[in-house]
């Protein structure tokens, strides 16, 4: 998958050079390119924002630098995405759909937002990562990329995806590793039994119990 990111702050994306995403990039499963919107500003000071017509607080990102940055890409068949609190809420199902795309272009807003004509011209899919507002689109863009990357073949072992939180509509069961006893707390005996049928049953029960306690809303949706 090819991912192009249009942003005013390319340095914000350093986390995409770490851990699982780094390995996916090194193996060629994901290609990520950062495009600095300022490079396309026609202003001599590389200014990319201006006051909103009609007044109001803050500044808006101008359409011209963003549009010209997009035009510089070979993005004829790309799927364009913009992180926005007004968008569809990110979910595993949405992430799986995005993971099937060959080319994604992310537009990162900042300040008070982006001139609405970018939406009219590029028609991005707007995606929200929650009911709150951040200072810019860089963080939610990284969240979306990290989430969808896990569903690209070979990035994460398939069995790891099957039993994690939300994969079956419930939260994941608690897990343990060595030592067997730590600070007086022991690993549940069933996990040491070697009885895979009983272990599976225990995990299912714990998953349901945890969901009822922490996220009962997930059960109401089923």
CSV table of C-alpha atoms in Angstrom, one decimal:
chain,number,residue,atom,x,y,z
A,1,UNK,CA,0.0,0.0,0.0
A,2,UNK,CA,1.2,3.5,-0.8
A,3,UNK,CA,0.3,6.3,1.7
A,4,UNK,CA,0.9,10.0,1.0
A,5,UNK,CA,0.5,12.5,3.8
A,6,UNK,CA,0.0,16.2,3.2
A,7,UNK,CA,1.0,18.1,6.3
A,8,UNK,CA,2.4,21.3,7.6
A,9,UNK,CA,4.5,19.4,10.1
A,10,UNK,CA,6.2,16.4,8.6
A,11,UNK,CA,8.4,16.0,11.7
A,12,UNK,CA,5.3,15.0,13.7
A,13,UNK,CA,5.3,11.6,11.9
A,14,UNK,CA,8.5,10.2,13.5
A,15,UNK,CA,6.5,7.5,15.3
A,16,UNK,CA,5.8,5.9,11.9
A,17,UNK,CA,9.5,5.0,11.9
A,18,UNK,CA,9.2,2.8,14.9
A,19,UNK,CA,8.1,-0.8,15.8
A,20,UNK,CA,5.6,-2.7,13.7
A,21,UNK,CA,5.0,0.2,11.2
A,22,UNK,CA,8.8,0.5,10.7
A,23,UNK,CA,9.1,-3.2,9.9
A,24,UNK,CA,6.1,-3.0,7.5
A,25,UNK,CA,7.8,-0.1,5.7
A,26,UNK,CA,11.2,-1.9,5.6
A,27,UNK,CA,9.6,-5.1,4.1
A,28,UNK,CA,7.8,-3.0,1.5
A,29,UNK,CA,4.3,-3.8,2.7
A,30,UNK,CA,3.7,-0.1,3.3
A,31,UNK,CA,5.2,2.9,1.6
A,32,UNK,CA,4.7,6.2,3.4
A,33,UNK,CA,5.6,9.6,1.9
A,34,UNK,CA,5.5,12.9,3.7
A,35,UNK,CA,4.6,16.0,1.6
A,36,UNK,CA,5.2,19.4,3.2
A,37,UNK,CA,2.3,21.7,2.2
A,38,UNK,CA,4.5,24.8,2.8
A,39,UNK,CA,6.6,23.8,-0.2
A,40,UNK,CA,3.6,24.6,-2.4
A,41,UNK,CA,2.7,28.0,-0.9
A,42,UNK,CA,2.8,30.9,-3.4
A,43,UNK,CA,3.4,33.3,-0.5
A,44,UNK,CA,7.0,34.5,-0.2
A,45,UNK,CA,7.0,33.7,3.5
A,46,UNK,CA,5.5,30.2,2.8
A,47,UNK,CA,2.3,31.2,4.6
A,48,UNK,CA,-0.4,28.6,4.4
A,49,UNK,CA,-3.2,30.1,6.5
A,50,UNK,CA,-5.4,33.2,6.5
A,51,UNK,CA,-8.4,34.8,8.3
A,52,UNK,CA,-11.8,33.3,7.7
A,53,UNK,CA,-14.3,35.3,5.7
A,54,UNK,CA,-17.2,36.4,7.9
A,55,UNK,CA,-14.9,36.7,11.0
A,56,UNK,CA,-14.4,34.2,13.8
A,57,UNK,CA,-11.6,33.0,16.0
A,58,UNK,CA,-8.3,31.6,14.7
A,59,UNK,CA,-7.0,31.0,11.2
A,60,UNK,CA,-7.9,28.7,8.4
A,61,UNK,CA,-5.6,26.7,6.1
A,62,UNK,CA,-5.7,28.1,2.6
A,63,UNK,CA,-6.9,26.0,-0.3
A,64,UNK,CA,-4.2,26.8,-2.8
A,65,UNK,CA,-1.1,25.1,-1.1
A,66,UNK,CA,-3.1,22.0,-0.2
A,67,UNK,CA,-4.6,21.7,-3.7
A,68,UNK,CA,-1.2,22.2,-5.4
A,69,UNK,CA,0.4,19.7,-3.1
A,70,UNK,CA,-2.2,17.1,-4.0
A,71,UNK,CA,-1.8,17.9,-7.7
A,72,UNK,CA,1.9,17.1,-7.4
A,73,UNK,CA,1.1,13.5,-6.6
A,74,UNK,CA,0.3,10.7,-9.0
A,75,UNK,CA,-3.0,10.3,-7.2
A,76,UNK,CA,-5.6,9.7,-10.0
A,77,UNK,CA,-7.0,6.6,-8.4
A,78,UNK,CA,-6.1,7.4,-4.8
A,79,UNK,CA,-8.6,7.4,-1.9
A,80,UNK,CA,-8.4,10.7,-0.1
A,81,UNK,CA,-8.9,10.9,3.7
A,82,UNK,CA,-9.2,13.8,6.1
A,83,UNK,CA,-9.3,13.4,9.9
A,84,UNK,CA,-12.2,15.4,11.1
A,85,UNK,CA,-14.5,15.4,14.2
A,86,UNK,CA,-17.5,15.6,11.7
A,87,UNK,CA,-16.5,12.3,10.0
A,88,UNK,CA,-17.4,8.7,10.3
A,89,UNK,CA,-16.1,7.1,13.5
A,90,UNK,CA,-13.0,4.9,13.1
A,91,UNK,CA,-13.8,1.2,13.7
A,92,UNK,CA,-12.2,-2.1,12.9
A,93,UNK,CA,-14.6,-2.6,10.0
A,94,UNK,CA,-13.7,0.8,8.5
A,95,UNK,CA,-10.0,0.1,9.0
A,96,UNK,CA,-10.3,-3.3,7.2
A,97,UNK,CA,-12.0,-1.5,4.3
A,98,UNK,CA,-9.2,1.1,4.0
A,99,UNK,CA,-6.6,-1.6,4.3
A,100,UNK,CA,-7.8,-3.0,0.9
A,101,UNK,CA,-7.0,0.2,-0.9
A,102,UNK,CA,-3.8,0.5,-3.0
A,103,UNK,CA,-3.2,4.2,-2.5
A,104,UNK,CA,-4.3,6.5,0.3
A,105,UNK,CA,-3.8,10.3,0.5
A,106,UNK,CA,-4.2,11.9,3.9
A,107,UNK,CA,-4.8,15.7,4.3
A,108,UNK,CA,-3.9,17.0,7.7
A,109,UNK,CA,-5.8,20.0,8.8
A,110,UNK,CA,-4.5,22.5,11.4
A,111,UNK,CA,-5.5,25.7,13.2
A,112,UNK,CA,-9.2,26.2,12.9
A,113,UNK,CA,-9.6,23.9,10.0
A,114,UNK,CA,-9.3,23.9,6.2
A,115,UNK,CA,-11.0,26.1,3.5
A,116,UNK,CA,-14.2,24.1,2.6
A,117,UNK,CA,-13.3,24.2,-1.1
A,118,UNK,CA,-10.8,21.5,-0.5
A,119,UNK,CA,-13.7,19.2,0.4
A,120,UNK,CA,-15.6,20.3,-2.7
A,121,UNK,CA,-12.6,19.7,-5.0
A,122,UNK,CA,-11.0,16.6,-3.5
A,123,UNK,CA,-14.0,15.0,-1.8
A,124,UNK,CA,-12.0,13.4,1.0
A,125,UNK,CA,-13.6,10.7,3.2
A,126,UNK,CA,-13.8,12.3,6.6
A,127,UNK,CA,-12.9,10.1,9.6
A,128,UNK,CA,-13.2,10.8,13.3
A,129,UNK,CA,-11.2,9.0,16.0
A,130,UNK,CA,-13.6,10.2,18.7
A,131,UNK,CA,-15.9,13.0,20.0
A,132,UNK,CA,-13.2,15.5,20.8
A,133,UNK,CA,-11.1,18.1,19.0
A,134,UNK,CA,-7.3,18.1,18.6
A,135,UNK,CA,-4.9,20.9,17.6
A,136,UNK,CA,-4.2,19.3,14.2
A,137,UNK,CA,-4.8,16.4,11.9
A,138,UNK,CA,-1.4,14.8,12.4
A,139,UNK,CA,-2.2,12.7,15.5
A,140,UNK,CA,-5.5,11.3,14.2
A,141,UNK,CA,-3.9,10.6,10.8
A,142,UNK,CA,-1.2,8.5,12.6
A,143,UNK,CA,-4.0,6.7,14.6
A,144,UNK,CA,-5.9,5.8,11.4
A,145,UNK,CA,-2.7,4.6,9.6
A,146,UNK,CA,-1.6,2.5,12.6
A,147,UNK,CA,-5.1,1.0,12.8
A,148,UNK,CA,-5.5,0.1,9.2
A,149,UNK,CA,-1.9,-1.1,8.8
A,150,UNK,CA,-2.6,-4.0,11.1
A,151,UNK,CA,-5.1,-5.4,8.6
A,152,UNK,CA,-2.7,-5.4,5.7
A,153,UNK,CA,-1.6,-8.9,4.9
A,154,UNK,CA,1.7,-9.8,6.7
A,155,UNK,CA,1.9,-6.8,9.0
A,156,UNK,CA,0.3,-8.6,12.0
A,157,UNK,CA,-0.2,-12.4,12.4
A,158,UNK,CA,-3.7,-13.3,11.5
A,159,UNK,CA,-4.3,-15.1,14.7
A,160,UNK,CA,-3.4,-12.0,16.7
A,161,UNK,CA,-6.3,-10.1,15.0
A,162,UNK,CA,-8.9,-12.8,15.6
A,163,UNK,CA,-9.1,-12.5,19.4
A,164,UNK,CA,-8.3,-8.9,20.2
A,165,UNK,CA,-10.7,-6.3,21.5
A,166,UNK,CA,-13.7,-5.5,19.2
A,167,UNK,CA,-12.9,-8.3,16.7
A,168,UNK,CA,-16.0,-10.2,17.9
A,169,UNK,CA,-17.9,-7.3,19.5
A,170,UNK,CA,-16.4,-7.8,22.9
A,171,UNK,CA,-13.2,-6.8,24.8
A,172,UNK,CA,-10.2,-9.1,24.9
A,173,UNK,CA,-9.7,-11.4,27.9
A,174,UNK,CA,-6.9,-10.8,30.4
A,175,UNK,CA,-3.5,-12.3,29.6
A,176,UNK,CA,-0.5,-13.3,31.6
A,177,UNK,CA,3.2,-14.2,31.2
A,178,UNK,CA,6.0,-15.3,33.5
A,179,UNK,CA,6.6,-15.2,36.4
A,180,UNK,CA,3.7,-17.4,37.5
A,181,UNK,CA,3.4,-15.4,40.7
A,182,UNK,CA,4.1,-11.7,41.0
A,183,UNK,CA,3.6,-9.5,44.1
A,184,UNK,CA,1.3,-12.2,45.5
A,185,UNK,CA,-0.8,-12.5,42.4
A,186,UNK,CA,-0.9,-15.8,40.6
A,187,UNK,CA,-1.8,-16.7,37.1
A,188,UNK,CA,-5.3,-18.4,36.9
A,189,UNK,CA,-4.9,-22.2,37.2
A,190,UNK,CA,-6.9,-22.9,34.1
A,191,UNK,CA,-4.2,-21.3,32.0
A,192,UNK,CA,-1.6,-23.7,33.4
A,193,UNK,CA,-3.8,-26.8,32.9
A,194,UNK,CA,-3.0,-27.5,29.3
A,195,UNK,CA,-6.7,-28.1,28.7
A,196,UNK,CA,-7.3,-26.0,25.6
A,197,UNK,CA,-11.0,-26.5,25.7
A,198,UNK,CA,-11.3,-25.2,29.2
A,199,UNK,CA,-8.9,-22.4,28.4
A,200,UNK,CA,-11.0,-21.3,25.5
A,201,UNK,CA,-14.1,-21.4,27.7
A,202,UNK,CA,-12.4,-19.4,30.4
A,203,UNK,CA,-11.3,-16.8,27.9
A,204,UNK,CA,-14.7,-16.4,26.4
A,205,UNK,CA,-16.2,-16.0,29.9
A,206,UNK,CA,-13.6,-13.4,30.9
A,207,UNK,CA,-14.1,-11.5,27.6
A,208,UNK,CA,-17.8,-11.2,28.2
A,209,UNK,CA,-17.4,-10.3,31.9
A,210,UNK,CA,-14.9,-7.6,31.1
A,211,UNK,CA,-17.2,-6.2,28.4
A,212,UNK,CA,-20.2,-6.1,30.7
A,213,UNK,CA,-18.1,-4.3,33.3
A,214,UNK,CA,-16.2,-1.8,31.1
A,215,UNK,CA,-18.1,-1.4,27.9
A,216,UNK,CA,-21.7,-2.6,28.3
A,217,UNK,CA,-22.6,-0.4,25.4
A,218,UNK,CA,-20.9,-2.9,23.0
A,219,UNK,CA,-23.3,-5.6,24.1
A,220,UNK,CA,-26.4,-3.4,23.6
A,221,UNK,CA,-25.3,-2.8,19.9
A,222,UNK,CA,-25.3,-6.5,19.1
